[in-house]
C-alpha angles and dihedrals in degrees: 000000000000125000119227094258088053096052094048091054091046092051087049093053087049095053092056109274107133099164123080096230086046089060100040088053092051095047095036093233125126115265091244094065094044091055092053092047090047090055091047092050090054091053091050087049098247096119133037116232084258087065090251119139118250130223086259088059087051098043094048098044086042092232115151121233130201095251103056133051120236093258090062082069103052097270119131112207096177089058085046094054095044087054093058095042084057093053088045094053090043092050089046092048088047096051092048087050088049090046097051093047092057 
């Protein structure tokens, strides 16, 4: 489980901040704190030694990277599209009923 500060630092890295001073400025926390959080994130496997996000970081934050499809992160797109289709069908039926009554 990530703390709020760890999550903020990880999101800054995912958004392209690679230097400690850039991450500190982006998150609004001291550089010393960022340095310690980066070390923890490396130990937990969320960041590589080059301060680059790992697959685990993308998966746990549910961010989508360019290498993997959303289903890789546990998102079921088929289920999502079925729900959308069900909503469209229900709205169509309601519209037809309303049109038939008036």
